[in-house]
Coordinates of C-alpha atoms and ligand atoms in Angstrom, one line a residue:
M1004 CA -122.5 171.7 70.8
H1005 CA -123.6 169.8 74.4
Q1006 CA -125.9 171.4 76.8
P1007 CA -125.0 170.2 80.6
H1008 CA -128.6 168.4 80.5
D1009 CA -127.7 166.2 77.7
Y1010 CA -125.8 164.3 79.9
D1011 CA -127.1 161.8 82.4
Y1012 CA -124.9 163.3 85.2
D1013 CA -122.5 166.1 85.7
V1014 CA -119.8 163.5 86.9
L1015 CA -119.3 159.9 87.1
I1016 CA -116.5 158.9 89.4
I1017 CA -115.0 155.4 88.6
G1018 CA -113.4 153.9 91.7
A1019 CA -114.4 154.1 95.3
G1020 CA -111.4 154.1 97.0
S1021 CA -109.8 157.4 99.3
A1022 CA -109.3 158.9 96.1
G1023 CA -112.7 158.6 94.8
L1024 CA -114.2 159.0 97.9
A1025 CA -112.2 162.2 98.0
A1026 CA -113.5 163.0 94.6
L1027 CA -117.0 162.7 95.8
R1028 CA -116.8 165.2 98.7
A1029 CA -115.8 167.7 96.5
V1030 CA -118.4 167.0 93.5
R1031 CA -121.1 166.9 96.3
R1032 CA -120.6 170.5 97.3
R1033 CA -121.6 171.6 93.9
T1034 CA -123.9 169.5 92.0
Q1035 CA -126.1 166.3 93.2
R1036 CA -126.1 164.9 89.5
F1037 CA -123.3 162.7 89.8
A1038 CA -122.8 158.9 90.5
L1039 CA -120.3 156.6 91.8
I1040 CA -119.3 153.6 90.3
D1041 CA -117.3 150.2 92.0
Q1042 CA -116.8 146.6 90.8
G1043 CA -116.5 146.2 94.4
P1044 CA -115.7 145.1 97.1
W1045 CA -116.5 148.6 98.6
G1046 CA -114.5 149.8 101.4
T1047 CA -111.5 150.7 100.0
T1048 CA -108.2 149.6 99.5
C1049 CA -106.3 151.2 102.7
A1050 CA -109.6 150.1 105.2
R1051 CA -109.8 146.5 103.8
V1052 CA -106.1 145.5 102.6
G1053 CA -103.8 148.1 102.9
C1054 CA -102.7 150.7 105.4
M1055 CA -105.1 149.5 108.6
P1056 CA -105.0 145.8 108.5
S1057 CA -101.1 146.3 107.9
K1058 CA -100.9 148.7 111.1
L1059 CA -103.0 146.3 112.6
L1060 CA -100.1 143.3 112.1
L1061 CA -97.4 145.8 112.8
E1062 CA -98.5 147.2 116.4
A1063 CA -99.3 143.3 117.6
A1064 CA -95.7 142.6 116.2
H1065 CA -94.1 145.5 118.0
A1066 CA -95.9 145.2 121.3
F1067 CA -94.9 141.5 121.0
H1068 CA -91.1 142.1 120.1
R1069 CA -90.8 144.8 122.9
R1070 CA -90.3 141.8 125.4
H1071 CA -86.7 141.3 124.2
Q1072 CA -86.0 144.4 125.9
F1073 CA -87.5 143.1 129.2
E1074 CA -84.6 141.6 130.6
A1075 CA -82.7 145.1 130.5
F1076 CA -85.2 146.8 132.0
G1077 CA -84.9 144.4 135.0
L1078 CA -88.6 142.9 133.9
R1079 CA -88.5 139.1 134.2
G1080 CA -90.3 136.4 132.5
A1081 CA -90.5 137.7 128.9
E1082 CA -89.8 133.9 127.9
Q1083 CA -93.2 133.0 128.9
L1084 CA -95.2 135.2 126.2
H1085 CA -95.9 133.5 122.5
A1086 CA -97.6 134.7 119.7
D1087 CA -101.2 133.1 119.3
I1088 CA -101.2 134.1 115.5
P1089 CA -104.7 133.0 114.7
A1090 CA -105.6 135.4 117.6
V1091 CA -103.1 137.9 116.4
L1092 CA -104.9 137.5 112.8
Q1093 CA -108.7 137.4 114.2
R1094 CA -107.9 140.8 115.9
V1095 CA -106.6 142.3 112.6
R1096 CA -109.8 141.4 111.1
D1097 CA -111.9 142.5 113.6
E1098 CA -110.9 146.0 113.9
R1099 CA -110.1 145.9 110.1
D1100 CA -114.0 145.4 109.8
R1101 CA -114.8 148.4 112.0
F1102 CA -112.5 150.6 109.9
V1103 CA -114.3 149.3 106.6
Q1104 CA -117.8 149.8 108.1
G1105 CA -116.7 153.5 108.9
V1106 CA -116.1 153.7 105.2
L1107 CA -119.5 152.3 104.1
A1108 CA -121.3 154.3 105.8
S1109 CA -119.9 157.3 104.1
T1110 CA -121.5 156.5 100.8
A1111 CA -124.8 154.9 102.6
D1112 CA -126.9 157.9 101.6
L1113 CA -126.2 157.7 98.2
G1114 CA -129.1 155.4 96.8
Q1115 CA -129.0 154.9 93.0
R1116 CA -126.2 157.0 92.5
A1117 CA -124.0 154.4 93.9
I1118 CA -123.5 151.9 91.4
T1119 CA -122.0 148.3 91.6
G1120 CA -120.7 147.3 88.4
R1121 CA -117.1 147.4 86.3
A1122 CA -116.7 150.2 84.2
R1123 CA -115.4 150.6 81.0
I1124 CA -114.7 153.9 79.3
L1125 CA -116.5 154.6 75.5
D1126 CA -115.6 158.0 75.2
P1127 CA -114.5 161.2 77.2
H1128 CA -118.6 161.2 78.2
T1129 CA -119.7 157.7 78.2
V1130 CA -118.8 154.9 80.3
E1131 CA -120.5 151.1 80.3
I1132 CA -121.3 149.3 83.2
D1133 CA -120.8 145.5 83.0
G1134 CA -121.3 145.5 79.3
Q1135 CA -124.9 146.0 79.9
R1136 CA -125.8 150.1 80.3
T1137 CA -124.3 153.2 79.6
L1138 CA -124.2 156.0 81.3
S1139 CA -123.1 159.4 80.1
A1140 CA -121.4 162.5 82.3
R1141 CA -120.2 165.9 81.2
S1142 CA -116.9 164.6 83.2
L1143 CA -115.3 161.6 84.5
V1144 CA -112.9 161.1 87.4
I1145 CA -111.0 158.0 87.0
A1146 CA -109.9 156.5 90.6
T1147 CA -109.4 152.8 90.3
G1148 CA -106.6 152.3 91.9
S1149 CA -103.8 149.8 92.1
S1150 CA -103.2 145.6 92.6
P1151 CA -100.6 143.8 93.8
H1152 CA -97.8 142.8 90.9
I1153 CA -96.7 139.2 91.1
P1154 CA -93.7 138.2 88.3
Q1155 CA -94.9 135.4 86.0
E1156 CA -92.7 133.0 87.7
W1157 CA -93.7 133.0 91.3
Q1158 CA -97.2 132.2 90.2
A1159 CA -96.7 128.7 90.1
L1160 CA -97.1 128.6 93.9
G1161 CA -100.6 129.0 94.1
P1162 CA -102.2 129.1 97.2
R1163 CA -98.8 129.1 99.1
L1164 CA -98.1 132.5 97.6
L1165 CA -99.5 135.2 99.4
T1166 CA -99.8 139.2 98.5
T1167 CA -101.6 141.6 101.1
D1168 CA -104.8 141.1 99.5
S1169 CA -104.8 137.6 101.1
L1170 CA -102.4 137.9 104.3
F1171 CA -105.0 139.0 106.6
E1172 CA -107.7 136.9 105.5
Q1173 CA -105.2 133.9 106.9
N1174 CA -106.3 132.0 110.0
D1175 CA -102.7 130.7 110.4
L1176 CA -99.3 131.0 109.5
P1177 CA -96.7 128.7 108.4
R1178 CA -93.1 128.6 110.3
R1179 CA -91.1 129.6 107.6
I1180 CA -91.8 132.4 105.0
A1181 CA -90.2 134.3 102.3
V1182 CA -91.1 137.9 101.6
L1183 CA -90.1 139.0 98.1
G1184 CA -89.7 142.5 97.5
L1185 CA -88.2 145.2 100.3
G1186 CA -90.2 148.3 98.9
P1187 CA -92.2 149.9 102.0
L1188 CA -94.8 147.1 101.9
G1189 CA -92.4 144.1 102.0
V1190 CA -89.9 146.0 104.7
E1191 CA -93.3 146.3 106.6
M1192 CA -94.8 143.0 106.6
A1193 CA -91.2 141.3 106.9
Q1194 CA -90.5 143.0 110.0
A1195 CA -94.3 142.4 111.4
L1196 CA -94.1 138.6 110.3
A1197 CA -90.2 138.3 111.9
H1198 CA -91.4 140.1 115.3
L1199 CA -94.2 138.0 115.4
G1200 CA -91.7 135.0 115.7
L1201 CA -92.3 133.6 112.1
D1202 CA -88.7 132.4 110.2
V1203 CA -88.6 135.2 107.8
T1204 CA -86.1 135.2 104.6
A1205 CA -86.6 138.9 102.6
F1206 CA -85.7 139.0 99.0
S1207 CA -85.0 142.1 97.2
S1208 CA -83.5 142.2 93.7
S1209 CA -82.3 145.7 94.6
Q1210 CA -80.4 147.1 97.5
H1211 CA -82.7 149.7 98.3
L1212 CA -85.0 149.3 101.2
A1213 CA -88.2 151.0 101.8
G1214 CA -86.9 153.3 98.9
I1215 CA -84.8 155.0 101.1
R1216 CA -81.7 156.1 98.9
D1217 CA -79.6 158.0 101.8
P1218 CA -77.0 155.6 102.4
Q1219 CA -76.6 156.2 106.1
V1220 CA -80.2 155.7 106.6
R1221 CA -80.4 152.7 104.4
A1222 CA -77.7 151.2 106.6
A1223 CA -79.4 151.8 109.7
L1224 CA -82.2 149.9 108.3
Q1225 CA -80.4 147.4 106.9
Q1226 CA -79.0 146.7 110.8
S1227 CA -82.3 146.7 112.2
L1228 CA -84.2 144.4 109.5
S1229 CA -81.4 142.1 109.8
S1230 CA -81.6 141.4 113.7
A1231 CA -84.6 139.6 113.3
M1232 CA -84.6 138.1 109.5
R1233 CA -82.5 136.9 107.1
L1234 CA -81.6 139.5 104.1
Q1235 CA -81.0 138.8 100.5
L1236 CA -80.4 142.0 98.6
G1237 CA -78.8 143.1 95.3
Q1238 CA -79.7 139.3 93.4
E1239 CA -82.6 138.2 91.6
P1240 CA -84.3 135.5 93.8
R1241 CA -85.3 132.5 91.5
L1242 CA -87.7 129.9 92.1
L1243 CA -85.9 126.4 92.4
T1244 CA -88.6 124.0 93.2
A1245 CA -91.7 123.9 94.8
D1246 CA -93.1 120.3 96.3
A1247 CA -95.7 119.4 98.9
G1248 CA -92.9 119.8 101.3
A1249 CA -91.3 123.4 100.8
I1250 CA -90.4 125.7 98.4
T1251 CA -86.9 126.4 97.5
I1252 CA -85.4 130.0 96.6
A1253 CA -82.4 130.8 95.5
A1254 CA -80.7 134.1 95.3
G1255 CA -77.2 134.0 94.0
E1256 CA -75.4 131.2 95.8
V1257 CA -77.8 131.4 98.7
S1258 CA -80.8 128.8 98.9
V1259 CA -83.6 128.5 101.6
Q1260 CA -86.3 126.6 101.9
V1261 CA -89.7 128.2 102.9
D1262 CA -93.2 127.3 103.5
A1263 CA -94.7 130.1 101.9
M1264 CA -94.0 133.6 100.1
L1265 CA -95.8 136.7 100.3
A1266 CA -94.9 138.8 97.2
A1267 CA -94.3 142.3 98.0
T1268 CA -93.1 143.5 94.6
G1269 CA -95.1 146.5 93.8
R1270 CA -98.3 147.4 92.4
R1271 CA -99.7 148.4 89.2
P1272 CA -102.5 150.7 88.0
R1273 CA -105.8 148.6 87.8
I1274 CA -106.2 149.4 84.2
A1275 CA -107.2 146.0 82.5
G1276 CA -110.3 146.6 80.3
L1277 CA -111.1 149.9 81.4
G1278 CA -110.9 151.3 78.0
L1279 CA -108.3 154.2 78.5
E1280 CA -107.7 153.4 74.8
N1281 CA -111.2 154.8 73.8
L1282 CA -110.1 158.3 75.3
G1283 CA -108.2 159.1 71.9
L1284 CA -104.7 159.9 73.8
P1285 CA -101.5 158.5 73.3
L1286 CA -100.6 155.7 75.9
N1287 CA -97.4 154.8 77.3
E1288 CA -95.6 151.5 77.1
R1289 CA -97.6 150.5 80.4
G1290 CA -101.1 151.7 78.9
L1291 CA -101.5 155.0 80.4
P1292 CA -101.9 158.2 79.2
E1293 CA -100.1 161.6 80.3
V1294 CA -101.7 163.1 82.9
D1295 CA -100.9 166.9 84.5
P1296 CA -99.7 166.5 88.4
H1297 CA -101.3 169.6 89.2
T1298 CA -104.9 169.7 87.5
L1299 CA -104.6 166.0 87.2
Q1300 CA -106.3 166.2 83.7
L1301 CA -106.0 164.2 81.0
G1302 CA -104.8 166.1 77.6
Q1303 CA -107.5 168.8 77.0
L1304 CA -110.5 166.3 78.1
P1305 CA -113.1 166.8 80.7
V1306 CA -111.5 163.5 82.0
F1307 CA -109.6 163.6 85.7
W1308 CA -107.3 160.8 87.2
A1309 CA -106.7 160.2 90.7
G1310 CA -105.3 158.1 93.3
D1311 CA -102.6 155.1 93.0
M1312 CA -103.2 155.1 89.3
N1313 CA -100.3 157.7 89.6
A1314 CA -97.9 155.1 90.9
D1315 CA -95.0 158.0 91.6
R1316 CA -97.4 159.1 94.9
A1317 CA -99.6 155.8 95.7
L1318 CA -100.0 156.8 99.2
L1319 CA -103.2 157.7 101.3
H1320 CA -103.1 161.4 101.7
E1321 CA -102.0 162.0 98.2
A1322 CA -105.2 160.2 96.9
A1323 CA -107.0 162.1 99.1
D1324 CA -105.6 165.4 97.7
E1325 CA -105.9 164.0 94.1
G1326 CA -109.5 163.3 94.7
E1327 CA -110.0 166.5 95.9
I1328 CA -108.3 168.3 93.0
A1329 CA -109.9 166.1 90.5
G1330 CA -113.2 166.1 92.1
N1331 CA -113.0 170.3 91.9
N1332 CA -111.6 170.4 88.3
A1333 CA -114.7 167.9 87.3
M1334 CA -116.8 170.4 88.1
A1335 CA -114.8 173.7 87.2
E1336 CA -115.9 175.8 84.2
H1337 CA -111.5 175.7 83.7
P1338 CA -109.3 173.1 85.5
H1339 CA -107.3 175.0 87.9
A1340 CA -103.7 174.3 88.7
F1341 CA -103.1 172.9 92.3
A1342 CA -99.9 173.0 94.4
R1343 CA -98.9 169.7 96.0
R1344 CA -97.9 168.7 99.2
T1345 CA -94.1 168.5 100.8
P1346 CA -93.8 164.8 99.8
L1347 CA -94.0 162.8 103.0
A1348 CA -93.4 158.9 103.1
I1349 CA -93.4 157.0 106.2
T1350 CA -92.7 153.3 106.8
F1351 CA -94.1 151.8 110.1
T1352 CA -91.5 149.3 111.1
E1353 CA -89.5 149.9 114.5
P1354 CA -87.3 152.1 114.1
S1355 CA -89.8 154.0 111.8
V1356 CA -88.7 155.4 108.4
A1357 CA -89.1 158.0 106.5
S1358 CA -88.4 160.3 103.3
V1359 CA -89.6 164.2 103.3
G1360 CA -89.3 166.7 100.9
L1361 CA -86.2 166.6 98.6
T1362 CA -84.9 163.2 98.2
Y1363 CA -81.4 162.2 99.2
D1364 CA -79.1 162.4 95.9
D1365 CA -75.2 161.3 95.7
H1366 CA -74.6 163.4 93.1
W1367 CA -75.4 166.9 95.3
S1368 CA -72.7 169.8 95.1
D1369 CA -71.8 171.6 97.9
E1370 CA -75.1 173.7 97.5
V1371 CA -76.7 171.3 99.6
A1372 CA -75.6 171.2 103.4
I1373 CA -75.9 167.5 105.1
G1374 CA -76.5 167.0 108.7
G1375 CA -77.4 164.4 111.1
V1376 CA -77.8 162.6 114.7
D1377 CA -77.4 159.1 115.4
F1378 CA -79.4 158.2 118.2
A1379 CA -77.1 155.4 119.9
N1380 CA -76.6 157.8 122.7
Q1381 CA -79.6 160.1 122.3
G1382 CA -80.8 160.4 125.9
R1383 CA -84.5 159.5 125.9
A1384 CA -84.2 157.2 123.1
R1385 CA -81.7 155.4 125.9
A1386 CA -84.1 155.5 128.2
G1387 CA -86.4 153.7 126.4
L1388 CA -83.9 151.1 124.9
R1389 CA -84.8 152.7 121.8
N1390 CA -81.3 154.2 121.0
Q1391 CA -81.3 153.2 117.5
G1392 CA -81.1 154.6 114.2
V1393 CA -80.2 157.8 112.6
L1394 CA -81.9 161.1 111.0
R1395 CA -80.2 163.0 107.9
L1396 CA -81.0 166.5 107.1
Y1397 CA -80.8 168.4 103.8
A1398 CA -80.7 172.0 103.6
K1399 CA -80.1 174.8 101.3
A1400 CA -76.0 175.8 102.5
E1401 CA -76.8 179.3 101.6
G1402 CA -79.4 180.6 103.9
G1403 CA -80.4 177.0 105.6
E1404 CA -83.9 176.7 104.0
L1405 CA -84.9 172.9 105.2
L1406 CA -85.0 170.8 102.1
G1407 CA -85.7 167.4 102.9
A1408 CA -84.8 164.8 105.3
Q1409 CA -84.3 160.7 105.4
L1410 CA -84.3 159.0 108.4
C1411 CA -84.8 155.5 110.6
A1412 CA -85.4 156.7 114.2
P1413 CA -87.1 156.0 116.9
A1414 CA -90.7 158.0 117.0
G1415 CA -89.5 158.5 113.2
E1416 CA -93.2 159.2 112.2
H1417 CA -93.5 161.9 114.5
L1418 CA -90.2 163.9 113.4
A1419 CA -90.6 163.2 109.9
H1420 CA -94.2 165.3 110.4
L1421 CA -92.3 167.9 112.0
I1422 CA -89.8 167.8 109.6
A1423 CA -92.4 168.0 106.6
W1424 CA -94.5 171.1 108.4
A1425 CA -91.2 173.3 108.6
I1426 CA -90.3 172.5 105.0
A1427 CA -93.9 173.3 103.7
R1428 CA -93.0 176.7 105.6
R1429 CA -89.9 177.0 104.0
A1430 CA -88.3 177.4 107.5
T1431 CA -84.6 177.8 107.7
V1432 CA -82.4 175.7 110.3
A1433 CA -81.6 178.7 112.3
E1434 CA -85.3 179.1 112.6
L1435 CA -86.1 175.8 113.8
L1436 CA -83.3 175.9 116.3
D1437 CA -85.5 178.9 118.1
M1438 CA -88.2 176.9 118.3
P1439 CA -88.8 175.3 122.2
F1440 CA -87.4 171.7 122.7
Y1441 CA -88.5 169.9 125.5
H1442 CA -86.3 167.7 128.0
P1443 CA -85.6 164.9 127.8
T1444 CA -87.2 164.1 124.6
I1445 CA -86.6 162.1 121.2
E1446 CA -87.1 165.5 119.7
E1447 CA -83.9 166.8 120.9
G1448 CA -82.3 164.6 118.8
L1449 CA -84.1 166.2 115.9
R1450 CA -82.3 169.4 117.4
T1451 CA -78.7 167.6 117.5
A1452 CA -79.4 167.2 113.7
L1453 CA -80.4 171.0 113.2
R1454 CA -77.2 172.0 115.3
D1455 CA -75.0 169.7 112.8
V1456 CA -76.3 170.9 109.7
Q1457 CA -76.1 174.6 110.9
A1458 CA -72.6 174.2 111.0
H1459 CA -72.4 173.8 107.2
I1460 CA -74.5 176.5 106.0
H1461 CA -73.2 180.2 105.3
P1462 CA -75.5 183.5 105.3
P1463 CA -77.5 183.9 102.2
R1464 CA -76.3 186.2 99.3
H1465 CA -79.7 186.9 98.0
P1466 CA -83.1 188.7 99.8
A1467 CA -85.9 186.1 101.2
P1468 CA -88.0 184.0 98.8
P1469 CA -91.9 185.4 97.9
P1470 CA -94.6 184.8 100.1
V1471 CA -96.3 181.3 99.6
P1472 CA -99.4 181.5 96.8
A1473 CA -102.8 182.5 97.8
Y1474 CA -105.2 180.0 99.4
C1475 CA -107.8 178.5 97.0
E1476 CA -111.3 178.6 98.0
Q1477 CA -113.1 175.5 98.3
S1478 CA -110.0 173.4 98.8
S1479 CA -107.4 172.6 101.4
L1480 CA -104.4 172.8 98.6
D1481 CA -102.7 176.0 97.8
C1482 CA -104.3 177.2 93.9
L1483 CA -101.1 177.5 91.4
D1484 CA -103.2 179.6 89.0
Ligands
FAD1985 C1 -100.5 146.5 102.5 C2 -100.3 148.2 102.0 C3 -100.0 149.0 103.0 C4 -100.4 150.4 102.7 N1 -100.2 151.3 104.0 C5 -100.2 152.4 103.8 C6 -99.9 153.5 104.9 O1 -99.7 153.3 105.8 N2 -100.0 155.1 104.4 C7 -100.5 155.4 103.3 O2 -100.2 156.5 103.1 N3 -100.6 154.6 102.3 C8 -100.4 153.4 102.3 N4 -101.0 152.2 101.5 C9 -101.3 152.7 99.8 C10 -102.8 153.3 100.2 O3 -103.7 152.4 100.5 C11 -103.1 153.6 98.8 O4 -102.3 154.7 98.2 C12 -104.5 154.2 98.7 O5 -105.2 153.2 98.9 C13 -104.8 154.2 97.3 O6 -106.3 154.4 97.1 P1 -107.2 154.8 95.7 O7 -108.4 155.4 96.0 O8 -106.1 155.2 94.8 O9 -107.6 153.0 95.2 P2 -108.5 151.5 96.0 O10 -108.9 152.2 97.8 O11 -107.7 151.0 95.6 O12 -109.9 152.6 95.0 C14 -109.9 151.8 93.8 C15 -111.7 151.3 93.6 O13 -111.5 151.6 92.2 C16 -112.7 150.1 92.0 N5 -112.2 149.9 90.5 C17 -111.2 149.6 90.2 N6 -111.2 149.2 88.9 C18 -112.5 149.4 88.5 C19 -113.7 149.3 87.4 N7 -113.1 149.1 86.3 N8 -114.8 149.8 87.6 C20 -115.2 150.5 88.6 N9 -114.6 150.1 89.9 C21 -113.1 149.7 89.5 C22 -111.9 149.4 93.3 O14 -112.9 148.3 93.3 C23 -111.2 150.2 94.2 O15 -112.6 150.3 95.1 C24 -100.7 150.9 101.6 C25 -100.8 149.9 100.9 C26 -101.0 148.7 100.7 C27 -101.3 147.6 99.7
NAD1986 N1 -95.9 153.2 105.0 C1 -96.5 153.1 104.0 O1 -96.9 154.5 103.7 C2 -96.4 152.2 102.6 C3 -96.6 150.9 103.2 C4 -96.6 149.6 102.1 C5 -97.1 150.1 100.8 N2 -97.1 151.8 100.7 C6 -97.3 151.9 99.1 O2 -97.7 151.3 98.4 C7 -97.3 151.0 97.0 C8 -96.6 149.4 96.7 O3 -95.0 149.4 97.5 P1 -94.6 147.8 97.3 O4 -93.4 148.0 98.3 O5 -95.1 147.1 97.4 O6 -93.9 148.3 95.7 P2 -92.4 148.9 95.4 O7 -92.3 149.3 94.2 O8 -92.3 150.3 96.2 O9 -91.5 148.1 95.9 C9 -91.5 146.9 95.4 C10 -89.9 146.3 95.4 O10 -90.0 144.8 95.1 C11 -88.7 144.6 94.4 N3 -89.0 143.6 93.6 C12 -89.6 143.7 92.7 N4 -90.1 142.4 91.2 C13 -88.8 141.6 92.7 C14 -88.6 140.4 92.5 N5 -88.8 139.5 91.2 N6 -87.7 139.7 93.2 C15 -86.8 140.6 94.4 N7 -87.7 142.0 94.5 C16 -88.4 142.6 93.4 C17 -88.6 146.2 93.9 O11 -86.8 146.3 93.4 C18 -88.9 146.8 94.8 O12 -87.8 147.4 95.7 C19 -95.7 152.0 97.2 O13 -96.3 153.0 96.2 C20 -96.2 152.7 98.8 O14 -96.2 153.8 98.2 C21 -96.8 152.3 101.5

């Protein structure tokens, strides 16, 4: 039987992204015998090419787009404004670099415990670095993230094919651009580019936009997007020609010519060459082992998995939670099962889009009460010329516990947080209506939606549910066991 000191380390963390860094914080509280391995570049997907540069670009785009309302406010001269795209992109990179520096500072003190190299798993305790040296550990945390997936047929576009890995590195952007794929990433970037004044055509093979399932919210989002770009939904786009002059893309009967294309066709876990097959676990058709969502353990092995490799919760706060769970369990005698937070996903368009808690389902029976608000005539939204979008709430028809929401609404990112916190506290619609609402605010729109759903709720026939589980020491997440 191995003793802990038979290994070089207690824990090896593979991947220094947001998940790996959260695992590092959890592991460091218990041991100094760890190493963090990254193939580089260090600095995390979120800071380098993900959340932060995309939000920087969106902020510039939203600010510029606001000029279309100036006339209605009585403000003149908006037509003289123009977007200096090279300057916009330079600011994105300058600010992005500051965020990356902040991340790099968090591992600056690791010394030799920060290892730059490509890791390959040889067995559940052994990792090879760049095919040159091997390291062993009692436990492993695998947090290697995801990278853009580009369908084969589009790869022929060469440098005219952009992804979010290359978009922010451009010094300038061509006039006509296609965006392929309208998940959260495609929707955000398509609106950013369109609001900066580019001629955007956005394609999605499905009818879904930003993963929204509620038909009313989806319609509101489609209406808002289509005011700034051409949308081609529900048809598989095809590359017709790509010559020196233009790229021609067709979808159904429609064809368009563009100068470049941004692929937003999803991301895939970074597992190529990682050696998952050496763990001795069954792998599914995508080459992934089964992972317990509460312990993040792989089988019964001392191996834990965190971050974007779990494609169903590929979001920053989920990556951070998973890193913490994986880091704690990598050091635990026996892995603990942790509760996961209320699902919350926000897409930072204008109006912003969010999905909270239980996802809308066409097949719901009358057990779920649905209510909503249209912001067209909402007081504060009208005052700010932001009176566009809808919010829909889903609650238990019996008793009125709030279960979920989808929205495309002004200040949607803030409304989504209020709703997520209420769901996490298992609040009922009636309890939320007892809360203060200041006047005049966008939050009053939430109150209108709560009143609407309250009209469909009937009193509970059963006693209240048991209290929430005990708080788990050393973690901000609830322990299930
Ligand atoms: C454009 C864009 C916008 C986004 N916007 C948001 C947003 O607004 N809000 C939000 O919540 N989420 C957003 N996301 C998602 C968010 O960025 C990710 O969920 C998060 O960054 C995942 O972190 P991670 O630690 O799993 O992966 P990463 O940060 O990618 O870390 C993985 C690390 O593993 C390393 N690695 C990989 N393979 C190996 C190997 N074999 N050996 C050694 N090292 C290896 C990599 O170099 C990398 O540093 C966005 C993503 C993108 C692309
Ligand atoms: N604001 C945020 O929180 C935010 C922003 C961006 C990305 N993200 C995260 O990053 C991850 C990746 O986002 P994403 O939007 O790239 O992926 P996604 O998988 O959510 O969406 C990809 C979309 O592309 C479409 N598609 C795929 N192949 C296509 C093809 N050949 N032609 C046309 N359409 C095609 C799919 O139908 C799908 O709608 C997500 O999991 C998301 O959570 C989050």
